[in-house]
Short mmCIF file of C-alpha atoms in Angstrom, two decimals:
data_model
loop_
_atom_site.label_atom_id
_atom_site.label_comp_id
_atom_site.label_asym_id
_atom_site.label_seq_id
_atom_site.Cartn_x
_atom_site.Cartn_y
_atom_site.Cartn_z
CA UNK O 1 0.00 0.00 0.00
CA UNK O 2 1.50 3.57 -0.55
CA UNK O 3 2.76 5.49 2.02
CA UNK O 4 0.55 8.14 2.43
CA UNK O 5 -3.09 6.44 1.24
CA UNK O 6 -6.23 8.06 2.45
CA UNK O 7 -4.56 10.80 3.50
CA UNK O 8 -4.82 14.30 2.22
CA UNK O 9 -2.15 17.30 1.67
CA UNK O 10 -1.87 20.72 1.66
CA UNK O 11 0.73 22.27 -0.06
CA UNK O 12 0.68 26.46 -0.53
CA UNK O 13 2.69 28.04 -3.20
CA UNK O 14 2.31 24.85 -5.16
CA UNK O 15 1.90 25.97 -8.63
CA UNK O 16 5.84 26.09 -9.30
CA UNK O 17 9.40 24.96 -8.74
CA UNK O 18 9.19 23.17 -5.35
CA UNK O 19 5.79 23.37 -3.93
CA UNK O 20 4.84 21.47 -7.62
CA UNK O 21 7.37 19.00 -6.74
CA UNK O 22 6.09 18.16 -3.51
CA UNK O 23 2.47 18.43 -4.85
CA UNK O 24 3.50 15.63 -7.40
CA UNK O 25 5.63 13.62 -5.05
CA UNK O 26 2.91 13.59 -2.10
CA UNK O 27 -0.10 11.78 -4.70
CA UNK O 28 3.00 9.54 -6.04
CA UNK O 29 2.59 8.29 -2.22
CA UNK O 30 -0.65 8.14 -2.33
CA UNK O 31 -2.16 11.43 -1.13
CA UNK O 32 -5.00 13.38 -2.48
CA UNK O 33 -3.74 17.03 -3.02
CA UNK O 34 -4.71 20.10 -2.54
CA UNK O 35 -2.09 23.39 -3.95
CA UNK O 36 -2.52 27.20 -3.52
CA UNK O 37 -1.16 29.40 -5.90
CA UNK O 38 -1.37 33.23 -6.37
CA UNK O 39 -1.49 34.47 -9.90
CA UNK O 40 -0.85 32.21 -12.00
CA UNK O 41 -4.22 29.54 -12.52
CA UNK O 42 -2.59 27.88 -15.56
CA UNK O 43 0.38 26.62 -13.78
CA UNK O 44 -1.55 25.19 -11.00
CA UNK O 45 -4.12 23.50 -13.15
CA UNK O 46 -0.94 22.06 -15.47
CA UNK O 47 0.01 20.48 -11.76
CA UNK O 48 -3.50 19.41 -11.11
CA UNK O 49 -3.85 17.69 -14.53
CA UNK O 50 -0.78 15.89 -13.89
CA UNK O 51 -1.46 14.32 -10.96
CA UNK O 52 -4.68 13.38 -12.17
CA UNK O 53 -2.95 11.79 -14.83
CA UNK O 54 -0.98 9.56 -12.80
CA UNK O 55 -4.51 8.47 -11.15
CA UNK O 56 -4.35 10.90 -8.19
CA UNK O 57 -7.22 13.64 -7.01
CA UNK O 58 -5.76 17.11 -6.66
CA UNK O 59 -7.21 20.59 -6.71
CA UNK O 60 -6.17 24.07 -7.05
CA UNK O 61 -6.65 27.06 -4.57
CA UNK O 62 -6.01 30.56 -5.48
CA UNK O 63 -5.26 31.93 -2.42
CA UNK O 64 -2.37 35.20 -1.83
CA UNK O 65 -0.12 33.47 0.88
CA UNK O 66 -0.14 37.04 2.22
CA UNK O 67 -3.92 37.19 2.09
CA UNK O 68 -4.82 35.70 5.99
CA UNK O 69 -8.57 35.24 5.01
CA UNK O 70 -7.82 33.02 1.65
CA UNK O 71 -5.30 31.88 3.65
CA UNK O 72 -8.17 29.84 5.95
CA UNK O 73 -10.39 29.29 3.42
CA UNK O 74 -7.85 27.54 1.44
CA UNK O 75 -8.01 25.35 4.25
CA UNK O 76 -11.54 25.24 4.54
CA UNK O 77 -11.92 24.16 0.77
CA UNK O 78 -9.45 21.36 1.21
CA UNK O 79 -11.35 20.03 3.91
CA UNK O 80 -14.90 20.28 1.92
CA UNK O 81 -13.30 18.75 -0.95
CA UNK O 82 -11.69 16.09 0.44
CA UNK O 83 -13.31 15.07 3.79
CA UNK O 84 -10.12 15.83 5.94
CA UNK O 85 -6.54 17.19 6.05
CA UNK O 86 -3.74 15.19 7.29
CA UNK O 87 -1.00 16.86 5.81
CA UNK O 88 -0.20 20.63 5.80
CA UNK O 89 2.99 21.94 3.56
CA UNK O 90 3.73 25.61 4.45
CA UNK O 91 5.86 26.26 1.30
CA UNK O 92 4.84 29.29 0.03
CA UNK O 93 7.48 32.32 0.32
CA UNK O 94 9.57 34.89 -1.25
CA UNK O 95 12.35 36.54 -1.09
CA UNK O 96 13.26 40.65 -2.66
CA UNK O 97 17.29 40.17 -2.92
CA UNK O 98 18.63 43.55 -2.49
CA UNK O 99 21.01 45.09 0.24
CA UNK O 100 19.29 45.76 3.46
CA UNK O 101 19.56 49.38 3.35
CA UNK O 102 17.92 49.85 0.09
CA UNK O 103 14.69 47.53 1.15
CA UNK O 104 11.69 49.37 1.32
CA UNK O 105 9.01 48.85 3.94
CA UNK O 106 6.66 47.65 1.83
CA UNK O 107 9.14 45.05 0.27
CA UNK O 108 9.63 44.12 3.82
CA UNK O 109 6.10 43.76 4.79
CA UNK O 110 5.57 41.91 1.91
CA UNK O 111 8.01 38.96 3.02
CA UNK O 112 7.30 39.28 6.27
CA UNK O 113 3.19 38.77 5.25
CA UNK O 114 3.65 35.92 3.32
CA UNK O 115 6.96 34.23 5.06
CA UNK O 116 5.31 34.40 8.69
CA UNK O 117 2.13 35.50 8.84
CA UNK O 118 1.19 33.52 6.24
CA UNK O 119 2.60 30.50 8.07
CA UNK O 120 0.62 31.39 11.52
CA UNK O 121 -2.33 31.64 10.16
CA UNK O 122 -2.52 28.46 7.36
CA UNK O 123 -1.20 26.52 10.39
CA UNK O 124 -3.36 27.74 12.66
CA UNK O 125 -6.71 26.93 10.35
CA UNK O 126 -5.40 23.73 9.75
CA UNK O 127 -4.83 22.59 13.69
CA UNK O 128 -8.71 22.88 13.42
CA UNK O 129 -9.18 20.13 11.16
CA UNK O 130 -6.08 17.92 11.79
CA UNK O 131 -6.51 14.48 13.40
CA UNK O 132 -4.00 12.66 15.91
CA UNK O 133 -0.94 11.33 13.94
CA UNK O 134 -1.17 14.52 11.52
CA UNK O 135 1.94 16.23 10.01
CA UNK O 136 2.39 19.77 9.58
CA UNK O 137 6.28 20.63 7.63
CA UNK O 138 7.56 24.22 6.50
CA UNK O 139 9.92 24.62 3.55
CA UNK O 140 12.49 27.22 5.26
CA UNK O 141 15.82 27.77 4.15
CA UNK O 142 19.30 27.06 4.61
CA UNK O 143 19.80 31.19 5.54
CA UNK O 144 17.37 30.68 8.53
CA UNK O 145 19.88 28.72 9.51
CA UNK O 146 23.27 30.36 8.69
CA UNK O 147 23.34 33.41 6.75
CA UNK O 148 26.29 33.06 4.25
CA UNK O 149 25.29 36.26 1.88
CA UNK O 150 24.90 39.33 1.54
CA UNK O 151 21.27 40.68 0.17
CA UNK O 152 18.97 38.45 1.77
CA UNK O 153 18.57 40.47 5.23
CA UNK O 154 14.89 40.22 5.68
CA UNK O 155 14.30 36.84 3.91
CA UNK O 156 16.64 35.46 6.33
CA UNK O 157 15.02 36.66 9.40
CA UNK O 158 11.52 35.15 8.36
CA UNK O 159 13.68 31.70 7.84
CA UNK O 160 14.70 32.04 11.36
CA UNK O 161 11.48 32.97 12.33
CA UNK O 162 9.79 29.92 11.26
CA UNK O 163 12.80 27.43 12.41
CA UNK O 164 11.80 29.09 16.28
CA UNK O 165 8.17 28.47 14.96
CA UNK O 166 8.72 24.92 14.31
CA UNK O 167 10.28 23.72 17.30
CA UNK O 168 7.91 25.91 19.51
CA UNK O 169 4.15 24.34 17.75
CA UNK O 170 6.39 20.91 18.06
CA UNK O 171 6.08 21.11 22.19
CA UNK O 172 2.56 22.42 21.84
CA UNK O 173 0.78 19.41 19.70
CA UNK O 174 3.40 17.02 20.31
CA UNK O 175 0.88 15.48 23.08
CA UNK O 176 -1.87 14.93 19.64
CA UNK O 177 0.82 13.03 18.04
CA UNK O 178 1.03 15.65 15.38
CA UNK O 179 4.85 16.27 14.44
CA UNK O 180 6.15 19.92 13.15
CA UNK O 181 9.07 19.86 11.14
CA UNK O 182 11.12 22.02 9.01
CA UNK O 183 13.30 21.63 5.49
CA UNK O 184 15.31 24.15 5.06
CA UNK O 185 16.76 24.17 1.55
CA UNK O 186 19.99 25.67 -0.38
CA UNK O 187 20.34 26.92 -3.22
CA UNK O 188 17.77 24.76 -5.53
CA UNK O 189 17.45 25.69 -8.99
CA UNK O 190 14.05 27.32 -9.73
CA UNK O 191 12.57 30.01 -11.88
CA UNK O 192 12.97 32.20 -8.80
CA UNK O 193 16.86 31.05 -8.36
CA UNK O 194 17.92 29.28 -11.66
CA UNK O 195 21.61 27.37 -11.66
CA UNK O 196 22.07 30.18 -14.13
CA UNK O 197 21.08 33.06 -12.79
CA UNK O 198 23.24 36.46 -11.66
CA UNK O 199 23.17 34.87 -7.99
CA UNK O 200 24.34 31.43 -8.38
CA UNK O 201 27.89 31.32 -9.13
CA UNK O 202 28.31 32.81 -5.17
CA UNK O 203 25.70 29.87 -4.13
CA UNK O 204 26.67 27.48 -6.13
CA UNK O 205 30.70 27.69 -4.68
CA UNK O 206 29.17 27.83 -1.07
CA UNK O 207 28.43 24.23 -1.09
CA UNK O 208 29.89 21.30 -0.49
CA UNK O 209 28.46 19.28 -3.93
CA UNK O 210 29.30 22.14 -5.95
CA UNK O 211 26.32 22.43 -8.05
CA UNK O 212 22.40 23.66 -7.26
CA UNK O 213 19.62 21.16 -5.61
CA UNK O 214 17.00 19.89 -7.69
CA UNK O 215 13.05 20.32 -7.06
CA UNK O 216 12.72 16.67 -6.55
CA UNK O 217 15.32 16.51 -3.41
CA UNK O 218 13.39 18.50 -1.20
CA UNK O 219 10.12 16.92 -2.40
CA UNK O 220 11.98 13.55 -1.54
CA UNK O 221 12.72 15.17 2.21
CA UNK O 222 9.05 16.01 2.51
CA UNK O 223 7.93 12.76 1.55
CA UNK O 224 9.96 11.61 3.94
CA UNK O 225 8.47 13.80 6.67
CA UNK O 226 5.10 13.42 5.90
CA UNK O 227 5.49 9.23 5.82
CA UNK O 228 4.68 6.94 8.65
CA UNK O 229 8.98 6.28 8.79
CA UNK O 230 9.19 9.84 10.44
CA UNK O 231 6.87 9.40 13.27
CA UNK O 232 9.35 10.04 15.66
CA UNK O 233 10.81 13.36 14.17
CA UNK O 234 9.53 16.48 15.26
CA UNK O 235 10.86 19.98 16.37
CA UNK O 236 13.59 19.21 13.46
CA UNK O 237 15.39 21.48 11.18
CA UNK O 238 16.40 19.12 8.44
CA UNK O 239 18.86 21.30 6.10
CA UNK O 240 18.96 19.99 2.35
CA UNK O 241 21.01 22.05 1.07
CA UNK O 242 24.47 20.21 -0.17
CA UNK O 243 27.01 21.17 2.27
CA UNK O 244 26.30 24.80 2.18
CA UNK O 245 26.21 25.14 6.21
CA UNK O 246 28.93 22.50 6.53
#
């Protein structure tokens, strides 16, 4: 039987690059999905279709990560749709590179809204619905961790904002056997940061492998997380990010 039958996922910001890859690697295991996406509708149904294709039920949510409201109804729909929620991926983020200085307070607010608040309050909706034995797991980053950079001043601090967040929800629910965990990636090569973009020559040199992650290694880690293997993980801060905090 697969790994994660009958059970149902969550996974924000899952029209692209990673939060795709986890979509499509959670119904490989077995899960029903359901992804959030902002803008762009065609991108998230291209997901949904494929999944379906493979003989999995998936959805798509427009919901602004920032947006606290959609946010919980996102949840809510998920539920309606597919009886329950057993799974909740907080991946949805971004990131304004730019030197500190120069960041404007709306750029800031912006990350902050979607990075962290965002987080708070998907989690918090989904505690409502979430059954003993559930799994909530952010995607954070590798600079939440260590910051090796320049540029990435307020992204960082929401990283290390929801490593804290982890390990503090892990003590609360621990007791529901629900486990909270975090994957914080390195540099993995997306639209947002391609292998051959203006900023990876710096990231790529900072790790260990020498070369950029791929989509499918942190959906693997997920996986992982979200599997009956990991039931005794929780409060973690599992870096994926080849060496670069080595």
């Amino acid at each position: 039987m697969s790994k994660l039958a009958n059970k149902v996922a969550l996974v924000t910001g899952g029209s692209r690059g990673i939060g795709a890859a986890i979509a499509k690697r959670l119904a490989a295991d077995g899960a029903s999905v359901a992804i959030t996406y902002a803008k762009d509708a065609d991108a998230a149904e291209a997901v949904v279709k494929a999944i379906g294709f493979a003989g999995r039920k998936a959805i798509a949510i427009q919901a602004d990560a920032a947006n606290v409201e959609a946010v919980k109804s996102a949840v809510e729909k998920t539920v309606a749709a597919f009886g329950r929620l057993d799974v909740l991926v907080n991946n949805a983020g971004t990131a304004i590179p730019k030197a500190f200085e120069e960041a404007t307070q709306e750029e800031m607010d912006r990350v902050v809204d979607i990075n962290v608040r965002g987080v708070f309050a998907t989690t918090q909706a989904a505690l409502k619905h979430m059954k003993d034995g559930g799994r909530i797991i952010m995607v954070g980053s590798a600079v939440g961790e260590r910051a090796v950079a320049p540029g990435l001043v307020p992204y960082a601090a929401t990283k290390g904002a929801v490593k804290m967040f982890t390990q503090a929800l892990a003590r609360e629910v621990g007791n529901r056997g629900i486990t909270v965990n975090n994957i914080q990636p390195g540099p993995i090569d997306t639209d947002l940061n391609p292998a051959s973009g203006d900023w990876a020559v710096p990231q790529k040199a900072a790790t260990a492998l020498n070369r950029y992650g791929h989509v499918e290694e942190i959906a693997a880690m997920v996986a992982f997380v979200a599997g009956p293997e990991s039931s005794y993980i929780t409060g973690a801060n599992l870096t994926v990010d080849g060496g670069m905090n080595a």
